[in-house]
Rosetta silent file (secondary structure, phi, psi, omega in degrees, C-alpha in Angstrom):
SEQUENCE: MAKYKFNLDSLSFTRESRGFAYWVKRALRYLLAGIALAVMVYISYSYIALTPRERRLAQENRLIEERLGELREKYKHLSVVLKDLEQRDRDIYRSLFESEPGRSDVQDAARRTNELFKSLAVDGAEAMVSRTREHARRLRKGTLAGSEAFDDLVELAQSKQELMVSIPSIQPVANDKLLRIAAPFGVRIHPFYKVLKMHTGVDYACPVGTPVMATAKGVVKEIRMSQRGTGNSILLDHGHGYTTMYCHLDEIKVRHRERVERGATIGTVGNTGMSMAPHLHYEVRVGGEPVDPINYFFLELDPSRLAELAHIASQNGQSLD
SCORE:     score description
SCORE:     0.000 S_00000001
   1 L     0.000  143.584 -176.215  -20.479   57.622   58.178 S_00000001
   2 L   -90.219  157.116  176.785  -22.788   55.767   55.480 S_00000001
   3 L  -105.705  121.546  177.995  -22.462   57.270   51.945 S_00000001
   4 E  -114.371  153.116  173.192  -25.436   58.215   49.767 S_00000001
   5 E  -149.515  155.060 -158.257  -25.780   59.141   46.140 S_00000001
   6 E   -81.239  130.883 -172.920  -28.619   60.543   44.154 S_00000001
   7 E  -112.625  105.793 -172.699  -30.512   57.979   41.845 S_00000001
   8 L   -53.318  -30.325 -179.836  -31.856   59.963   38.633 S_00000001
   9 L   -63.198  -57.553 -171.089  -34.420   57.355   38.150 S_00000001
  10 L   -95.201    4.974  174.228  -36.254   57.661   41.198 S_00000001
  11 L    56.113   46.649 -172.104  -35.286   60.926   41.708 S_00000001
  12 E  -157.411  167.104 -177.690  -34.162   60.340   45.519 S_00000001
  13 E   -90.611  140.593  174.517  -30.968   59.558   47.428 S_00000001
  14 E  -127.861  145.974  176.645  -30.102   55.733   47.995 S_00000001
  15 E   -75.473  133.953  165.680  -27.306   54.423   50.076 S_00000001
  16 L   -48.301  115.918  171.527  -24.282   53.413   48.765 S_00000001
  17 L   -84.572  149.451 -171.947  -23.110   49.861   49.235 S_00000001
  18 L  -120.484  119.271 -178.032  -19.286   49.260   49.874 S_00000001
  19 L  -108.932 -165.186 -160.691  -17.759   46.055   49.098 S_00000001
  20 H   -72.867  -37.769 -169.007  -14.524   44.212   50.087 S_00000001
  21 H   -70.984  -31.596 -175.909  -12.574   45.578   46.883 S_00000001
  22 H   -56.013  -48.702 -167.905  -13.342   49.057   48.089 S_00000001
  23 H   -74.503  -38.535  174.257  -11.870   48.739   51.567 S_00000001
  24 H   -67.875  -50.447  167.951   -8.731   46.874   49.942 S_00000001
  25 H   -40.361  -48.594 -173.513   -8.202   49.658   47.632 S_00000001
  26 H   -91.216  -10.427  161.708   -8.240   52.201   50.283 S_00000001
  27 H   -69.518  -44.868  166.698   -6.246   50.381   52.555 S_00000001
  28 H   -38.257  -41.603  179.486   -3.804   50.085   49.906 S_00000001
  29 H   -68.576  -64.375  168.133   -3.797   53.742   49.296 S_00000001
  30 H   -40.051  -43.255 -165.703   -3.115   54.663   52.976 S_00000001
  31 H   -71.611  -60.012  178.671   -0.362   51.896   53.192 S_00000001
  32 H   -56.516  -26.643 -177.922    1.349   53.325   50.213 S_00000001
  33 H   -64.373  -60.613 -168.062    1.060   57.108   51.205 S_00000001
  34 H   -59.820  -41.941 -165.530    2.481   56.144   54.643 S_00000001
  35 H   -78.630  -15.930  167.363    5.523   54.125   53.267 S_00000001
  36 H   -74.596  -37.737 -173.363    6.318   57.151   50.855 S_00000001
  37 H   -72.282  -37.029 -161.245    6.145   59.572   53.606 S_00000001
  38 H   -67.220  -43.595  173.927    8.148   57.157   55.803 S_00000001
  39 H   -71.006  -45.104  176.696   11.028   57.175   52.825 S_00000001
  40 H   -60.046  -36.892  178.417   11.155   60.944   52.553 S_00000001
  41 H   -66.145  -37.137  172.103   11.477   61.357   56.188 S_00000001
  42 H   -63.044  -36.241  159.806   14.308   59.053   56.189 S_00000001
  43 H   -79.409  -30.836  174.581   16.365   60.540   53.431 S_00000001
  44 H   -52.597  -61.274 -177.731   15.823   64.070   54.743 S_00000001
  45 H   -48.377  -49.031 -175.631   17.062   62.830   58.159 S_00000001
  46 H   -72.000  -13.699  169.236   20.044   61.100   56.633 S_00000001
  47 H   -83.658  -26.574 -168.514   21.097   64.349   54.829 S_00000001
  48 H   -93.268  -64.025 -175.726   20.522   66.483   57.767 S_00000001
  49 L   -89.911  165.491 -178.480   21.452   64.576   60.963 S_00000001
  50 L  -129.143  154.835  175.787   24.707   62.141   61.329 S_00000001
  51 L   -88.670  149.885 -177.328   25.028   58.985   63.257 S_00000001
  52 H   -48.001  -20.798 -173.679   27.215   59.071   66.141 S_00000001
  53 H   -75.244  -55.229 -175.113   30.093   57.124   64.215 S_00000001
  54 H   -53.264  -40.619  176.405   29.865   59.748   61.492 S_00000001
  55 H   -68.427  -24.162  172.629   30.011   62.630   64.034 S_00000001
  56 H   -86.200  -29.820  178.525   33.049   61.236   65.612 S_00000001
  57 H   -68.407  -35.578  178.046   34.877   60.540   62.396 S_00000001
  58 H   -47.173  -42.312 -154.762   33.851   64.314   61.358 S_00000001
  59 H   -78.647  -59.139  169.848   35.215   65.598   64.796 S_00000001
  60 H   -30.125  -69.859  167.018   38.421   63.389   64.017 S_00000001
  61 H   -33.428  -69.707 -160.028   38.971   64.703   60.622 S_00000001
  62 H   -78.582   -6.258  154.653   38.751   68.330   61.563 S_00000001
  63 H   -64.202  -37.948  175.265   41.312   67.699   64.390 S_00000001
  64 H   -71.375  -44.803 -171.555   43.790   66.074   61.888 S_00000001
  65 H   -60.537  -45.912 -169.926   43.160   68.789   59.443 S_00000001
  66 H   -71.177  -35.735 -169.345   44.068   71.508   62.398 S_00000001
  67 H   -80.978  -40.979 -164.027   46.966   69.344   63.626 S_00000001
  68 H   -70.215  -34.615  176.517   48.355   68.755   59.811 S_00000001
  69 H   -70.440  -25.661  172.506   48.139   72.554   59.288 S_00000001
  70 H   -72.546  -25.011  179.772   49.955   73.335   62.469 S_00000001
  71 H   -85.538  -19.905  164.713   52.930   70.812   61.313 S_00000001
  72 H   -49.970  -59.801 -166.875   52.859   72.721   57.715 S_00000001
  73 H   -66.164  -42.533  169.069   53.805   76.026   59.655 S_00000001
  74 H   -52.001  -43.893  179.740   56.317   74.153   61.921 S_00000001
  75 H   -60.494  -57.164  177.548   57.687   72.120   58.850 S_00000001
  76 H   -51.958  -41.976  155.003   58.243   75.718   57.051 S_00000001
  77 H   -41.109  -57.435 -171.932   59.973   77.025   59.940 S_00000001
  78 H   -90.245  -10.023  167.570   62.393   74.406   60.667 S_00000001
  79 H   -72.905  -26.783  177.657   63.201   73.895   56.773 S_00000001
  80 H   -75.480  -39.378  175.494   64.482   77.426   56.748 S_00000001
  81 H   -56.390  -51.089 -170.933   66.387   76.825   60.055 S_00000001
  82 H   -63.074  -54.249 -175.802   67.750   73.531   58.773 S_00000001
  83 H   -45.523  -47.050  164.793   68.553   74.957   55.419 S_00000001
  84 H   -60.809  -49.490  174.139   70.497   77.784   57.002 S_00000001
  85 H   -62.678  -38.466  172.211   72.410   75.440   59.237 S_00000001
  86 H   -53.931  -41.791  174.290   73.328   73.422   56.398 S_00000001
  87 H   -72.833  -26.754 -178.127   74.927   76.389   54.312 S_00000001
  88 H   -85.502  -42.875  177.793   76.828   77.675   57.241 S_00000001
  89 H   -47.055  -56.949  176.299   77.965   74.229   57.927 S_00000001
  90 H   -61.463  -50.385  160.237   79.343   73.807   54.327 S_00000001
  91 H   -33.508  -53.274  175.709   80.540   77.091   54.179 S_00000001
  92 H   -74.273  -32.314  178.038   82.804   76.923   57.246 S_00000001
  93 H   -58.599  -51.064  176.212   84.001   73.598   56.381 S_00000001
  94 H   -57.587  -57.260 -171.990   85.127   74.804   53.084 S_00000001
  95 H   -79.904  -30.631 -164.967   86.547   77.943   53.526 S_00000001
  96 H  -111.512  -43.152  174.610   88.073   77.838   57.009 S_00000001
  97 L   -89.067   13.745 -171.082   88.887   74.058   57.757 S_00000001
  98 L    13.669   64.030  171.063   89.813   72.865   54.300 S_00000001
  99 L  -151.093  157.097 -173.817   87.865   69.897   54.510 S_00000001
 100 L  -104.469  146.602  177.925   84.661   68.905   52.834 S_00000001
 101 L   -67.873  149.210 -173.803   81.412   68.326   55.054 S_00000001
 102 L   -83.062 -173.593  176.840   80.114   64.785   55.120 S_00000001
 103 L   -51.868   97.259  165.727   76.616   63.572   53.932 S_00000001
 104 L   -10.390   59.808  179.911   73.832   65.904   54.479 S_00000001
 105 H   -57.476  -32.484  172.574   71.417   64.116   56.751 S_00000001
 106 H   -52.801  -57.010 -148.572   69.610   67.717   56.943 S_00000001
 107 H   -77.779  -65.362 -177.676   69.224   67.939   53.367 S_00000001
 108 H   -38.166  -51.117 -170.493   67.894   64.205   53.229 S_00000001
 109 H   -68.998  -52.223  177.344   65.175   64.820   56.077 S_00000001
 110 H   -49.733  -45.625  177.378   64.249   68.083   54.346 S_00000001
 111 H   -67.730  -45.536  174.397   63.588   66.430   51.133 S_00000001
 112 H   -64.170  -23.937 -167.462   61.827   63.396   52.368 S_00000001
 113 H   -82.864  -43.935  175.436   59.438   65.600   54.649 S_00000001
 114 H   -46.478  -42.559  169.455   58.520   67.519   51.663 S_00000001
 115 H   -64.145  -36.168 -176.906   57.453   64.654   49.549 S_00000001
 116 H   -59.537  -58.031  171.721   55.540   63.371   52.783 S_00000001
 117 H   -50.384  -27.539  172.098   53.374   66.952   52.647 S_00000001
 118 H   -83.622  -16.674 -171.894   52.491   66.549   49.152 S_00000001
 119 H   -90.041  -21.785 -176.362   51.418   62.894   49.533 S_00000001
 120 H   -50.880  -51.512 -158.154   49.112   64.174   53.024 S_00000001
 121 L   -63.828  -11.523 -165.060   46.887   65.895   50.708 S_00000001
 122 L  -112.953  -13.142  171.346   45.686   62.957   48.698 S_00000001
 123 L   -74.005  155.367  160.572   45.671   60.309   51.514 S_00000001
 124 L   -60.895  176.366 -170.168   42.896   59.089   53.787 S_00000001
 125 H   -75.283  -45.797  168.834   42.660   60.044   57.377 S_00000001
 126 H   -71.448  -26.306  170.137   44.590   57.014   58.605 S_00000001
 127 H   -58.971  -47.641 -172.900   47.183   57.259   56.214 S_00000001
 128 H   -56.285  -55.679  179.919   47.357   60.870   56.914 S_00000001
 129 H   -47.025  -64.615  174.923   47.808   60.166   60.874 S_00000001
 130 H   -30.746  -64.446 -178.551   50.433   57.544   59.824 S_00000001
 131 H   -63.050  -43.578 -174.268   52.485   60.005   57.629 S_00000001
 132 H   -52.029  -51.123  172.717   51.930   62.866   59.857 S_00000001
 133 H   -51.432  -58.848  177.973   53.895   60.735   62.737 S_00000001
 134 H   -40.533  -65.924 -174.624   56.385   59.725   59.989 S_00000001
 135 H   -43.125  -66.000 -163.107   56.979   63.435   59.088 S_00000001
 136 H   -47.020  -39.240 -178.255   57.238   64.300   62.551 S_00000001
 137 H   -54.906  -46.691 -169.653   59.657   61.742   63.478 S_00000001
 138 H   -78.928  -31.063  161.477   61.789   62.611   60.533 S_00000001
 139 H   -43.226  -64.949 -167.379   61.860   66.531   61.311 S_00000001
 140 H   -53.219  -58.946  171.712   63.324   65.646   64.595 S_00000001
 141 H   -35.608  -45.904 -176.376   66.049   63.339   62.956 S_00000001
 142 H   -64.802  -42.169  171.689   66.836   66.382   60.615 S_00000001
 143 H   -81.847  -18.125  165.822   67.408   68.593   63.488 S_00000001
 144 H   -61.685  -32.404  174.614   68.996   66.325   65.318 S_00000001
 145 H   -71.834  -45.058 -177.299   71.268   65.733   62.580 S_00000001
 146 H   -58.572  -39.250 -166.664   71.862   69.438   62.047 S_00000001
 147 H   -77.079  -51.355  171.803   72.628   69.889   65.829 S_00000001
 148 H   -44.631  -58.748  178.370   75.107   66.753   65.770 S_00000001
 149 H   -51.607  -38.345 -173.928   76.907   68.600   62.734 S_00000001
 150 H   -74.756  -35.334  170.341   77.312   71.638   64.644 S_00000001
 151 H   -52.609  -51.975  173.367   78.570   69.707   67.497 S_00000001
 152 H   -61.694  -34.699 -175.257   81.117   68.191   65.341 S_00000001
 153 H   -75.394  -43.691 -168.939   81.942   71.762   63.775 S_00000001
 154 H   -65.564  -27.853 -163.131   82.358   73.307   67.241 S_00000001
 155 H   -78.335  -33.498  176.459   84.714   70.341   68.207 S_00000001
 156 H   -77.144  -40.840  174.874   86.720   70.971   64.847 S_00000001
 157 H   -70.989  -32.832  161.733   87.034   74.609   65.389 S_00000001
 158 H   -50.018  -40.469 -165.274   88.422   74.178   68.865 S_00000001
 159 H   -97.843  -11.531  169.932   91.049   71.681   67.903 S_00000001
 160 L  -126.314   35.256  174.098   91.966   74.187   64.792 S_00000001
 161 H   -76.500  -58.087 -167.436   91.422   77.584   66.402 S_00000001
 162 H   -57.432  -34.430  171.808   95.335   77.956   66.894 S_00000001
 163 H   -50.018  -50.680 -169.152   95.647   76.731   62.955 S_00000001
 164 H   -70.070  -54.457 -166.755   93.228   79.637   61.666 S_00000001
 165 L   -73.824   -4.425  167.890   95.060   82.343   63.507 S_00000001
 166 L   -95.630   -4.794 -172.807   98.422   80.804   62.145 S_00000001
 167 L   -90.454  101.076  173.057   97.489   80.740   58.545 S_00000001
 168 L   -46.044  110.021 -168.586   98.849   83.791   56.446 S_00000001
 169 L  -136.278    0.731  167.036   95.853   85.304   55.195 S_00000001
 170 L  -123.025  176.598 -168.545   96.306   88.962   54.562 S_00000001
 171 L   -88.941  141.587 -179.204   98.496   90.950   52.421 S_00000001
 172 L   -61.001  -21.699  175.006  101.717   92.196   54.131 S_00000001
 173 L  -144.322  156.623 -170.005  101.238   96.075   53.140 S_00000001
 174 L   -63.732  136.846 -169.131   98.261   98.115   52.713 S_00000001
 175 L  -159.684   50.302  165.214   97.021   97.483   48.989 S_00000001
 176 L   -47.833  -42.481  177.176   93.472   98.432   48.722 S_00000001
 177 L   -87.580    6.565 -162.392   93.563   99.398   45.302 S_00000001
 178 L    38.959   35.813  173.139   95.811   96.427   44.199 S_00000001
 179 L   -80.627  -20.120 -173.368   98.439   98.374   42.484 S_00000001
 180 L   -90.096  -19.743  172.764  101.491   97.776   44.447 S_00000001
 181 E   -64.683  124.911  173.632  101.990   94.198   43.297 S_00000001
 182 E  -118.555    0.273  177.849  104.763   94.200   40.783 S_00000001
 183 E  -158.962  118.148 -154.095  105.707   90.588   40.292 S_00000001
 184 L  -105.065 -179.090  179.740  103.824   87.507   41.204 S_00000001
 185 L   -57.465  138.797 -167.632  104.877   83.771   42.106 S_00000001
 186 E   119.241 -179.222 -175.702  106.548   81.828   39.149 S_00000001
 187 E   -77.127  148.209 -178.418  109.077   81.689   36.839 S_00000001
 188 E  -150.987  165.582  165.280  110.135   85.203   35.882 S_00000001
 189 E   -61.613  129.637  176.337  113.194   87.048   34.408 S_00000001
 190 L   -63.644  143.301  175.859  115.848   87.805   36.651 S_00000001
 191 L   -80.715  -15.609 -169.019  116.394   91.577   36.741 S_00000001
 192 L  -102.786  -53.280 -157.006  120.222   91.265   37.150 S_00000001
 193 L   -77.206  -29.795 -157.753  121.153   87.836   35.451 S_00000001
 194 L    52.227   40.621  171.087  118.315   88.275   32.708 S_00000001
 195 L  -112.884 -176.704 -175.453  117.651   84.615   32.708 S_00000001
 196 E   -96.149  119.809  173.676  114.387   82.771   33.449 S_00000001
 197 E  -133.871  156.242  175.401  114.391   81.962   37.202 S_00000001
 198 E   -76.389  108.467  174.234  112.026   80.671   39.669 S_00000001
 199 E   -93.558   96.673  175.644  110.469   83.650   41.733 S_00000001
 200 L   -62.574   11.728  172.419  109.265   82.321   44.863 S_00000001
 201 L  -147.378 -158.395  170.665  107.191   85.028   46.099 S_00000001
 202 E  -134.980  138.294 -177.723  105.529   88.127   45.155 S_00000001
 203 E   -94.957  126.201  175.173  107.082   91.576   45.063 S_00000001
 204 E  -101.560  109.459 -159.174  105.096   94.639   46.216 S_00000001
 205 L   -79.989  109.149  173.086  106.569   97.916   44.505 S_00000001
 206 L  -144.899  145.538  177.940  106.412  100.728   47.785 S_00000001
 207 L   -72.955  138.838 -170.791  108.351  103.698   48.820 S_00000001
 208 L   -49.867  138.223  175.910  110.895  103.196   51.378 S_00000001
 209 L   103.520   -8.894 -175.822  109.500  103.542   54.812 S_00000001
 210 L   -89.369  148.226 -157.561  105.870  101.990   54.219 S_00000001
 211 E   -67.181  131.118  162.642  104.817   99.813   57.171 S_00000001
 212 E   -96.968  128.169 -173.710  105.243   95.955   56.618 S_00000001
 213 E  -108.781  140.435  179.361  102.664   93.822   58.451 S_00000001
 214 L   -73.688  122.628 -166.421  102.909   90.107   59.843 S_00000001
 215 L   -68.910  -14.964 -166.638  100.290   88.246   57.770 S_00000001
 216 L  -153.369  154.275  160.274   99.647   85.525   60.641 S_00000001
 217 L   -60.703  133.953 -175.086  100.367   85.180   64.330 S_00000001
 218 E  -174.038  178.723  176.269  103.800   83.781   64.860 S_00000001
 219 E  -115.310  138.489  175.511  107.276   83.969   66.361 S_00000001
 220 E   -62.972  120.355 -167.977  110.474   85.623   64.807 S_00000001
 221 E  -103.784  -29.477 -174.696  112.335   82.511   63.987 S_00000001
 222 E  -155.308  134.389  159.596  115.123   84.450   62.179 S_00000001
 223 E  -119.850  127.764  179.201  116.385   88.050   61.278 S_00000001
 224 E  -103.785  109.251  169.628  119.023   88.764   58.562 S_00000001
 225 L  -103.904  130.755 -167.308  120.800   92.072   58.157 S_00000001
 226 L  -168.092  135.197  175.711  122.557   92.077   55.033 S_00000001
 227 L  -107.074   24.733  146.977  123.210   94.183   51.583 S_00000001
 228 L   -98.393  153.653  172.829  123.503   91.070   49.862 S_00000001
 229 L    48.298 -124.452 -172.628  120.912   88.575   48.481 S_00000001
 230 L   -80.827   16.252 -171.614  117.409   89.197   50.184 S_00000001
 231 L    39.263 -148.489 -177.165  119.007   91.911   52.368 S_00000001
 232 L   -51.796  128.028  171.756  117.350   93.014   55.764 S_00000001
 233 E  -152.215  149.827 -178.549  114.821   90.180   56.284 S_00000001
 234 E  -119.573  115.449  173.586  112.431   88.607   58.558 S_00000001
 235 E  -107.136  126.185 -168.924  111.514   85.063   58.878 S_00000001
 236 E   -91.569  101.180  169.026  108.306   84.225   60.621 S_00000001
 237 E   -91.722  121.600 -168.247  107.214   80.739   62.138 S_00000001
 238 E  -109.049    6.639 -178.887  103.667   80.654   62.471 S_00000001
 239 E    82.059  178.727 -179.305  103.417   76.691   63.472 S_00000001
 240 L    46.324   31.476 -176.126  101.683   74.067   61.763 S_00000001
 241 L    87.907   -0.935 -166.880  104.100   73.930   58.988 S_00000001
 242 E  -103.229  133.847 -179.775  103.623   77.683   57.903 S_00000001
 243 E  -142.873  155.446 -172.749  106.486   80.158   57.584 S_00000001
 244 E  -139.576  148.619  174.928  106.633   83.806   55.977 S_00000001
 245 E  -143.935  133.231 -173.259  109.536   85.698   54.791 S_00000001
 246 E  -138.821  132.984 -157.175  109.718   89.488   54.110 S_00000001
 247 E  -118.301  169.547  164.666  112.825   90.602   52.296 S_00000001
 248 L    66.928   26.306 -170.366  114.636   93.701   51.256 S_00000001
 249 E   -76.714  158.097  173.890  113.527   95.683   54.406 S_00000001
 250 E   -89.847  -67.347  165.023  114.644   99.122   55.517 S_00000001
 251 E  -114.575  143.957 -172.113  113.966   98.706   59.361 S_00000001
 252 E  -114.183  139.752 -168.073  113.410   95.986   61.189 S_00000001
 253 L  -130.897   18.227  157.816  111.072   96.611   64.522 S_00000001
 254 L  -107.218  176.364  173.464  111.080   93.021   66.025 S_00000001
 255 L  -126.543  177.035 -176.136  113.591   90.963   67.875 S_00000001
 256 L   -73.203  125.248  179.126  114.713   87.356   67.570 S_00000001
 257 L    79.951    3.600 -169.806  111.938   84.880   69.183 S_00000001
 258 L   -58.821  130.233  168.836  109.608   87.952   69.629 S_00000001
 259 E   -89.650  142.966  175.726  105.762   86.616   69.162 S_00000001
 260 E  -122.914  153.508  178.747  103.827   88.718   66.998 S_00000001
 261 L  -109.037  161.547  177.174   99.867   89.027   66.070 S_00000001
 262 L   -53.438  146.059  164.578   98.423   89.053   62.537 S_00000001
 263 L    83.109    1.660 -178.754   98.540   92.816   61.411 S_00000001
 264 L   -84.200  155.304 -174.050  101.273   94.001   63.731 S_00000001
 265 E   -76.822  139.229  167.831  104.173   96.219   62.032 S_00000001
 266 E  -118.439  -15.970 -172.831  107.352   94.294   61.834 S_00000001
 267 E  -176.148 -167.351  174.393  109.313   96.505   59.695 S_00000001
 268 E  -138.127  148.490 -175.935  109.491   98.927   56.793 S_00000001
 269 E   -59.977  124.669 -178.392  109.894   98.655   52.863 S_00000001
 270 E  -138.576 -157.414 -170.485  113.365   99.433   51.921 S_00000001
 271 L  -124.896   29.206 -163.404  115.859   98.788   48.845 S_00000001
 272 L   -96.983  171.553 -170.573  118.602   96.719   50.528 S_00000001
 273 L    63.078 -157.655  178.358  120.381   93.465   49.069 S_00000001
 274 L   -74.368   81.018 -164.720  119.840   92.522   45.536 S_00000001
 275 L  -125.791  130.068 -169.912  117.201   94.638   44.700 S_00000001
 276 L   -84.723  -27.531 -175.840  116.325   96.589   41.442 S_00000001
 277 L  -170.582  144.777  179.711  114.032   99.098   43.139 S_00000001
 278 L   -28.683  131.099  177.124  112.252   99.909   46.628 S_00000001
 279 E  -176.643  160.209  161.988  109.861   96.769   47.206 S_00000001
 280 E  -115.026  141.333  172.767  109.102   94.036   49.704 S_00000001
 281 E  -105.120  127.287  173.592  109.525   90.408   48.553 S_00000001
 282 E  -120.467  138.852  174.112  107.040   88.168   50.420 S_00000001
 283 E  -123.848  161.045  160.813  107.078   84.400   50.606 S_00000001
 284 E  -134.701  131.359 -161.219  104.853   82.019   52.214 S_00000001
 285 E  -133.681  128.918 -178.872  106.193   78.547   52.503 S_00000001
 286 E  -106.628  137.620  170.972  103.989   75.340   53.789 S_00000001
 287 L    48.914   31.960 -179.376  106.191   72.467   55.081 S_00000001
 288 L    81.957   -7.020  172.981  109.320   74.314   53.582 S_00000001
 289 E   -88.031  136.071  175.990  107.883   74.486   50.052 S_00000001
 290 E   -77.036  123.064  171.962  107.279   77.746   48.658 S_00000001
 291 E  -113.706  170.102 -174.130  103.598   78.586   47.621 S_00000001
 292 L   -75.049  131.228 -174.552  101.730   81.231   45.738 S_00000001
 293 L   -77.631  -22.992 -171.337  100.985   83.906   48.419 S_00000001
 294 H   -49.503  -46.571 -171.938   98.097   85.248   46.350 S_00000001
 295 H   -64.712    8.176 -177.029   96.069   82.088   47.474 S_00000001
 296 H  -127.715   24.106  174.555   96.485   83.183   51.038 S_00000001
 297 L   -91.455   11.908 -161.689   95.040   86.479   50.919 S_00000001
 298 L   -50.419  -37.844 -163.734   91.225   84.959   51.558 S_00000001
 299 L   -79.019   -8.204 -174.254   90.596   87.056   55.036 S_00000001
 300 L  -124.279  -25.020 -152.745   91.158   90.494   52.969 S_00000001
 301 L  -123.744  117.899  176.147   90.285   89.730   49.357 S_00000001
 302 L   -87.515  179.063  179.378   86.988   87.911   48.193 S_00000001
 303 H   -46.565  -39.726 -172.265   87.493   85.669   44.763 S_00000001
 304 H   -76.500  -42.052 -177.834   86.795   88.177   42.274 S_00000001
 305 H   -66.628  -49.891 -175.372   89.493   90.707   43.994 S_00000001
 306 H   -53.957  -50.324  176.195   92.138   87.822   44.280 S_00000001
 307 H   -57.620  -42.533  173.961   91.671   87.080   40.426 S_00000001
 308 H   -52.781  -49.099 -172.328   91.990   90.825   39.729 S_00000001
 309 H   -75.672  -29.300  167.618   95.151   91.006   41.773 S_00000001
 310 H   -74.118  -28.790  178.236   96.572   87.814   40.198 S_00000001
 311 H   -73.965  -44.357  174.002   95.744   89.371   36.639 S_00000001
 312 H   -61.993  -25.857 -171.369   97.726   92.576   37.536 S_00000001
 313 H   -70.436  -32.001 -176.168  100.449   90.616   38.993 S_00000001
 314 H   -74.134  -14.905 -177.788  100.876   88.565   35.639 S_00000001
 315 L   -67.179  -31.571 -170.991  101.310   91.581   33.403 S_00000001
 316 L   -98.653  111.764  177.633  105.125   92.087   34.652 S_00000001
 317 L   -85.981   17.009  164.745  107.462   89.423   33.304 S_00000001
 318 E  -127.975  145.912  165.691  110.238   90.512   35.405 S_00000001
 319 L   -64.137  172.463  168.039  110.850   90.359   39.107 S_00000001
 320 L  -101.168  -12.046  176.875  112.272   93.128   41.252 S_00000001
 321 L  -145.983    0.000    0.000  115.002   90.856   42.910 S_00000001
């Protein structure tokens, strides 16, 4: 459409002529507006929409995060189980089998997997996947190590089952309040000769007739009936080099070669033989050598009670036999 403008001189409308420069400016104006619009549309689309590759990567990241969360939960559970297995393994080896457990693969695996999880939070997706796989492998290795350790433990327990019931591990008389022990193992003043002499057992001051119990499973190897020396006494053979002796008895309630169980009554306290007062003299020997019986009450007394018993016994400087 033609464009007109008012001429003040002639007081009339005249047709405006448009040169080449006008059309160039007009074209440039539209071109720049179009470019600006295209840039804004592209920027907006880039923020709102994702490319197929970006969508795929985002989905993979979500799956990895979900899987990692599941692995964290499994790791927490397995860590508790492995820690419990390791603790029980160590306790059983030390307290029952008299041996130290080997190197803890379980502990090493748990430590390494804990370090792996700390690093997963800062790694990229590719490293996260790789480390997650490595973590799972080590967890399986740790669980397998715990399982193998317990297989070894079961085998050891089976081989030492007889030994466990043969170790003297309770007191020979009821002594809940720990007051009956009168003389400990060690050098003491002899009550008759008044000289220092090795006391090869412990003395329990008890009334005549107090039941005396076998401290482990065994066989009656010897019975002595005498008014001299150790008086009426019983020698039990528990096998594996362990023997126990019960002296100055009043009654003997077992026969030679009779098999007895731990806790079975084998006689009663007396005052026979070279005895200063009614009491039981109790000995434990390993390989024929006398050892301190107080160290063998572990099934009945915890460490603090054992220490208390040893302290009470040490207060008396003279034995009763």
